[in-house]
Coordinates of C-alpha atoms in Angstrom, one line a residue:
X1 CA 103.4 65.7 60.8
X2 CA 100.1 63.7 61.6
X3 CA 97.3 64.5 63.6
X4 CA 98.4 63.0 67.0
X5 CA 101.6 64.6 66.7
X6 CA 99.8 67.9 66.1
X7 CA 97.4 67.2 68.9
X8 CA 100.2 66.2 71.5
X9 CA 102.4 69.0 70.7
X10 CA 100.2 71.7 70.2
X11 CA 100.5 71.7 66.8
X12 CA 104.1 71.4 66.5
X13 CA 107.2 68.7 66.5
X14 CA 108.6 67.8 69.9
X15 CA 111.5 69.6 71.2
X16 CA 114.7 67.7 72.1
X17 CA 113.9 68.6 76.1
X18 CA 110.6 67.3 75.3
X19 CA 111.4 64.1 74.2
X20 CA 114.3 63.9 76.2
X21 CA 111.2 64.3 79.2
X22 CA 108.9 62.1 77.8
X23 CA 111.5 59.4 78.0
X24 CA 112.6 59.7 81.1
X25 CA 109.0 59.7 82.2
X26 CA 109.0 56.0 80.7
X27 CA 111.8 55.1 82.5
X28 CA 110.7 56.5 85.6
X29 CA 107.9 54.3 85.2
X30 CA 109.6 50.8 84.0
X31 CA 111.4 51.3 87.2
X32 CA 108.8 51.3 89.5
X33 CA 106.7 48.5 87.6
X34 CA 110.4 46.5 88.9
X35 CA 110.8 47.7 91.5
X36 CA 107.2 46.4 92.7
X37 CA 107.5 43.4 91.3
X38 CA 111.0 42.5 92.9
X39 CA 110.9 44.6 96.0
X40 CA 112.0 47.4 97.7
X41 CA 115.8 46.7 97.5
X42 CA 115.9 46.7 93.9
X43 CA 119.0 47.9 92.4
X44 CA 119.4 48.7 88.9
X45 CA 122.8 47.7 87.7
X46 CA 125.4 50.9 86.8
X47 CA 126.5 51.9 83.5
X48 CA 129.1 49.7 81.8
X49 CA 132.8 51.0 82.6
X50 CA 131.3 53.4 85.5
X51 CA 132.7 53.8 88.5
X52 CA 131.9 56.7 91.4
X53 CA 134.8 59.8 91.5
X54 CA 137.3 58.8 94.3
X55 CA 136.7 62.1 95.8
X56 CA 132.9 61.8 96.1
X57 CA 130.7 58.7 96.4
X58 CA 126.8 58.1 95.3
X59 CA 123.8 58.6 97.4
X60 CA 122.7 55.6 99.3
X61 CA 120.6 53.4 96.8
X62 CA 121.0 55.2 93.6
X63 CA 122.9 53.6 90.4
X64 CA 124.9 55.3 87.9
X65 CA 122.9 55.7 84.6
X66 CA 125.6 57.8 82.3
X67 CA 129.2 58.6 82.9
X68 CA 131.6 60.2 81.0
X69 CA 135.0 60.8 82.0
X70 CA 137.6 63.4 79.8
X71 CA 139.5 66.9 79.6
X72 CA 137.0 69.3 79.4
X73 CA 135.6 72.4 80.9
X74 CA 132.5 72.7 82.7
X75 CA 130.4 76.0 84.1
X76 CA 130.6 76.0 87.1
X77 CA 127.8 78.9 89.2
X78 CA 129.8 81.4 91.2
X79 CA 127.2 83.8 92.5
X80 CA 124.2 85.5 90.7
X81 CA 123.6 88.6 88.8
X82 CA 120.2 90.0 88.3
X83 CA 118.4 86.5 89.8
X84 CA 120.6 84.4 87.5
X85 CA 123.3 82.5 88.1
X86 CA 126.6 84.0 87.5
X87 CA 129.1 80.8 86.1
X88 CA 132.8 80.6 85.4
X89 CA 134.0 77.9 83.3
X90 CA 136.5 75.5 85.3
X91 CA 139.1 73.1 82.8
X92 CA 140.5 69.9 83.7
X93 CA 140.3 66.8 84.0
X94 CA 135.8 66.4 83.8
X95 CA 133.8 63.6 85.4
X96 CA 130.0 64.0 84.8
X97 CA 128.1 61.0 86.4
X98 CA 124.3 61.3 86.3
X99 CA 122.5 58.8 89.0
X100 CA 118.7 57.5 89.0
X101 CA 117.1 56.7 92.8
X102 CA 116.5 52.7 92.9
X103 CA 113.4 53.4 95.0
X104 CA 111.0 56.3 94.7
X105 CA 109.4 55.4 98.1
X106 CA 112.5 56.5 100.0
X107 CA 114.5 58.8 97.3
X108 CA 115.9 61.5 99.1
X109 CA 114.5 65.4 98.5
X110 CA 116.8 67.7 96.0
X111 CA 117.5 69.7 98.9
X112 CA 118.8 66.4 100.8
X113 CA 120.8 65.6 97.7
X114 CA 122.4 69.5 97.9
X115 CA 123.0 69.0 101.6
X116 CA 124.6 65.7 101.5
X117 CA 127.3 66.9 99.4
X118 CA 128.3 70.5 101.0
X119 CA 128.4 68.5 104.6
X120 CA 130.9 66.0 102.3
X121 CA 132.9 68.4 101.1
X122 CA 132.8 70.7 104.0
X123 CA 134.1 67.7 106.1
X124 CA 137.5 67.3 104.0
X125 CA 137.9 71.1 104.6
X126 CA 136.4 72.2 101.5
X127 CA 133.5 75.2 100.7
X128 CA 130.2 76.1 99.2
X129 CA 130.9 78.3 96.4
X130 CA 127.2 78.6 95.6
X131 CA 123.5 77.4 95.8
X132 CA 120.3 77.8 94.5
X133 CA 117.9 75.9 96.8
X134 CA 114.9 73.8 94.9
X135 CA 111.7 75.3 94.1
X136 CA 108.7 73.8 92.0
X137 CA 110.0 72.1 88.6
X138 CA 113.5 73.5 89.4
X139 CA 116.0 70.9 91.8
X140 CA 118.2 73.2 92.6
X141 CA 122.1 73.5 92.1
X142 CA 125.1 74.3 94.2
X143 CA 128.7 75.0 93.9
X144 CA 131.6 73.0 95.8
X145 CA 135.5 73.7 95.6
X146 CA 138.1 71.7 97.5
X147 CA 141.8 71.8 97.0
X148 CA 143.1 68.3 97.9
X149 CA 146.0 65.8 96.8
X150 CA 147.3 69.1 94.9
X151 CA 145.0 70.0 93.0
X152 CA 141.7 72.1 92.6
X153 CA 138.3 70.3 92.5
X154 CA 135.2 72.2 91.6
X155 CA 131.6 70.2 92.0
X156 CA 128.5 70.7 90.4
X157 CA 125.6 69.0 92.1
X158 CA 122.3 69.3 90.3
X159 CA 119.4 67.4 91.3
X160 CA 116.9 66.9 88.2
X161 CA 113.3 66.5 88.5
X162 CA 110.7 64.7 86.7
X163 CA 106.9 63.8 86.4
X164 CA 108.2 59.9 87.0
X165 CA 108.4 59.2 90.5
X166 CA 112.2 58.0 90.0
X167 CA 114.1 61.5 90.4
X168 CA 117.8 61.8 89.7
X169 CA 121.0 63.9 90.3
X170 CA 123.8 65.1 88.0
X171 CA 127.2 65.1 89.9
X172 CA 130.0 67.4 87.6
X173 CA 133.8 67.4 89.3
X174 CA 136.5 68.7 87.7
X175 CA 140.3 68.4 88.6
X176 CA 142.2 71.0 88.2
X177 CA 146.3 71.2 88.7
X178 CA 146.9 74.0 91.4
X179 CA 148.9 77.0 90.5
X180 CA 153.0 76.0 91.3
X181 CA 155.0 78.8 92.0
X182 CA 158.7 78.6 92.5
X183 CA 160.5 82.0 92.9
X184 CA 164.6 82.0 92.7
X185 CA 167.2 82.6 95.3
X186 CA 167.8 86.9 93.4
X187 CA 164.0 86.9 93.4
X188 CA 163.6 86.6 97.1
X189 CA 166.9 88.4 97.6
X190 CA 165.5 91.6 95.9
X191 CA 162.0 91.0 97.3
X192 CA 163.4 91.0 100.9
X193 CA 165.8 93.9 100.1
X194 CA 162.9 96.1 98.6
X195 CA 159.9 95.5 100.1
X196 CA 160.9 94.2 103.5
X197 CA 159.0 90.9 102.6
X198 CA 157.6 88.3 100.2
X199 CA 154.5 86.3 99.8
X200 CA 154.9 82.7 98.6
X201 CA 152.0 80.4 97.5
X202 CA 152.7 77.3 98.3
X203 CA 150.6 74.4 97.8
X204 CA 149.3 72.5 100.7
X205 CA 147.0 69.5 100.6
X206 CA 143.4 70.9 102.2
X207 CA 143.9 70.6 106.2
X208 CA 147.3 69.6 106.1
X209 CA 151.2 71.1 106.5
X210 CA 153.4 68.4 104.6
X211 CA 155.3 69.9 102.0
X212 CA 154.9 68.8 98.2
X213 CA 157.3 68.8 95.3
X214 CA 157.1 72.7 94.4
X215 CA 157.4 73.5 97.9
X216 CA 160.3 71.6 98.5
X217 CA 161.8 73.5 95.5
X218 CA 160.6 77.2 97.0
X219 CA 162.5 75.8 100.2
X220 CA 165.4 75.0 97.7
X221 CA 165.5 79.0 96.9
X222 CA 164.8 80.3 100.2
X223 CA 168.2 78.1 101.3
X224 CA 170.1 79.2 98.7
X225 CA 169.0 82.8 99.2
X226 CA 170.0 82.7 103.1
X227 CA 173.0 81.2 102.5
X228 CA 174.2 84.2 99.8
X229 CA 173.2 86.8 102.4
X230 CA 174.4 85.3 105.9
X231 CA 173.1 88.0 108.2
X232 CA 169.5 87.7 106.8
X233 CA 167.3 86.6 109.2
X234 CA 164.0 86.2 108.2
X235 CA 160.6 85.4 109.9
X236 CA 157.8 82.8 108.1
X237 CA 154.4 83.4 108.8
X238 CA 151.7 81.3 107.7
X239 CA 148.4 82.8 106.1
X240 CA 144.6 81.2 105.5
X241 CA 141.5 82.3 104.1
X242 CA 138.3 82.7 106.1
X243 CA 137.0 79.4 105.3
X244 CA 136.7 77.4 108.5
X245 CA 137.3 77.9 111.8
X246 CA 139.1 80.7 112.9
X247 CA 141.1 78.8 116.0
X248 CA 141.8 75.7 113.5
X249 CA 143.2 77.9 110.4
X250 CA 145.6 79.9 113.0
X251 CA 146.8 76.2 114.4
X252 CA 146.6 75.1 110.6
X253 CA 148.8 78.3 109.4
X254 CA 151.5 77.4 112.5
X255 CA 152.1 74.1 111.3
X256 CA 153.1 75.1 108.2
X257 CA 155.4 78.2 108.4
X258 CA 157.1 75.4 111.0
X259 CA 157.3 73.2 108.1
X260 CA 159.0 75.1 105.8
X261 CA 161.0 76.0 108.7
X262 CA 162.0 72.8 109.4
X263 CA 162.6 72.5 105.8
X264 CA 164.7 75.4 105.7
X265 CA 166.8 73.9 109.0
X266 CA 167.3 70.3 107.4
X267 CA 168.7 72.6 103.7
X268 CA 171.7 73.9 106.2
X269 CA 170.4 77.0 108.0
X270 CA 170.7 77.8 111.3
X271 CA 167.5 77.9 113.4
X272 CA 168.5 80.8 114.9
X273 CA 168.1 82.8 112.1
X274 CA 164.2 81.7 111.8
X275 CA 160.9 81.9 113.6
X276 CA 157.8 80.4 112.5
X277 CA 154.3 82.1 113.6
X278 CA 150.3 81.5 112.1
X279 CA 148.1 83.8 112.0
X280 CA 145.2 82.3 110.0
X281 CA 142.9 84.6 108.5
X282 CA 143.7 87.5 110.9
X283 CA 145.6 89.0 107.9
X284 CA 143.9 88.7 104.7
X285 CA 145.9 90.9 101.5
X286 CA 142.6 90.2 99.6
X287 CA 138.8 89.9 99.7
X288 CA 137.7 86.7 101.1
X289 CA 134.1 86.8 99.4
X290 CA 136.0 85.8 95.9
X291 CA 137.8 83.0 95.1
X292 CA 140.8 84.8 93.5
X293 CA 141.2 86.8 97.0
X294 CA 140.5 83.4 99.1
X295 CA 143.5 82.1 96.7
X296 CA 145.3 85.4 97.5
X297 CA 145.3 85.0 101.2
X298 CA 146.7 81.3 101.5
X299 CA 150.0 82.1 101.6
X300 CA 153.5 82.1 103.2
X301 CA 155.3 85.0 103.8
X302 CA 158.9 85.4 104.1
X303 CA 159.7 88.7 106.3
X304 CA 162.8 90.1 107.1
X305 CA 163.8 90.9 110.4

């Protein structure tokens, strides 16, 4: 080790976060030595083979600098525990896509970057799972979940920032398959004949009340079951968290117990056997503050009347 090295580390080698600083300090700077000598709409080009996720696009004049694209898992914050942040480790299908600002004249703040994407995911009926708002030398973080186009996305947003006055963002989703249950015709039988009722989770796309493939084959049992035991009559009621509106996850929870009512109609049944009734989040079986109850409380329940 020589003298400068001694001198410019205190005395010791470099740490990888160090160097991995002091570099993207230079690059900072290179950037805005080009940007002032093209202009103010300089764009740096993206990262060969990059693209954005479908799901969630860049923010406005920013360009992909690393991407990576696997199965993996990825932490993802779910609260905090003694002032740290408390993280749960999501696997699936792993984006990671870390963007630089093109211009550090108009960059956005970290706390724009955080906003930006809760009102995104908010707007496709998603939630904030957590966030840690920016303070000095820290950019902040924050926790997104949205189940859409049947599966489970989780979203890490984690603004980064640096001495160079280009700041960047690292945007983490990961896809995950949502849970398929299919119960059989004796299972519902005996669930009916026992308990009066049973709760079935099926899988809706976020906001909506079509019926996908494993609910289709729930409906399957639930005809099969019905037609075994002809004087069964059986209410569906629809269930939602507490994520949302109130007035729109009661409307939301209607349109799909008349769904799978329908559904159960087109399989042979008589309608008169059935109602369909929503009751959004009026009803929860679970606590709402954890994911696992949220997951709880989405449900349909099959009651007999």
């Amino acid at each position: 080790m020589d003298a400068g090295t001694r001198v410019g580390y205190r005395g010791r080698l470099p740490t990888r976060q160090e160097v991995e600083m002091a570099f993207a300090r230079l690059l900072g700077g290179f950037m805005v030595l080009v940007a002032a000598a093209s202009g103010p709409a300089f764009a740096a080009p993206d990262a060969p083979k990059s693209k954005d996720h479908p799901l969630l696009t860049r923010y406005p004049n920013s360009h992909i600098a690393e991407y990576e694209r696997n199965y993996n898992a990825v932490e993802f914050a779910v609260g905090a525990a003694a002032g740290e942040p408390k993280r749960k480790a999501v696997e699936g299908d792993a984006t990671v896509i870390r963007y630089f600002h093109d211009d550090p004249q108009k960059q956005p703040s970290p706390l724009q970057v955080i906003r930006n994407y809760q009102n995104a995911i908010k707007s496709i009926g998603g939630e904030v799972v957590y966030e840690r708002l920016p303070r000095e030398g820290d950019g902040g973080e924050t926790t997104l979940k949205v189940n859409t186009g049947g599966k489970e996305v989780w979203v890490r947003v984690e603004p980064e920032i640096f001495s160079a006055p280009a700041q960047s963002y690292r945007l983490q989703i990961v896809e995950v398959a949502a849970m398929q249950q299919v119960v059989s015709a004796n299972k519902l039988l005996d669930e009916l004949n026992r308990n009066g009722f049973i709760a079935l989770y099926i899988n809706f796309d976020t906001g909506k009340w079509d019926l996908k493939a494993d609910g289709q084959a729930t409906v399957r049992e639930i005809v099969a079951a019905l037609k075994s035991a002809p004087a069964l009559k059986v209410a569906i009621e629809g269930h939602t968290d507490n994520v949302g509106q109130a007035a729109a996850n009661k409307s939301l929870s209607e349109k799909r117990a008349r769904s799978v009512m329908a559904a159960i109609v087109a399989g042979g049944i008589d309608a008169k056997r059935l109602s369909a009734a929503g009751f959004g989040q009026e009803r929860p079986v679970a606590d709402n503050r954890s994911e696992e109850g949220r997951a709880k409380n989405r449900r349909v329940e099959l009651v007999r009347k």
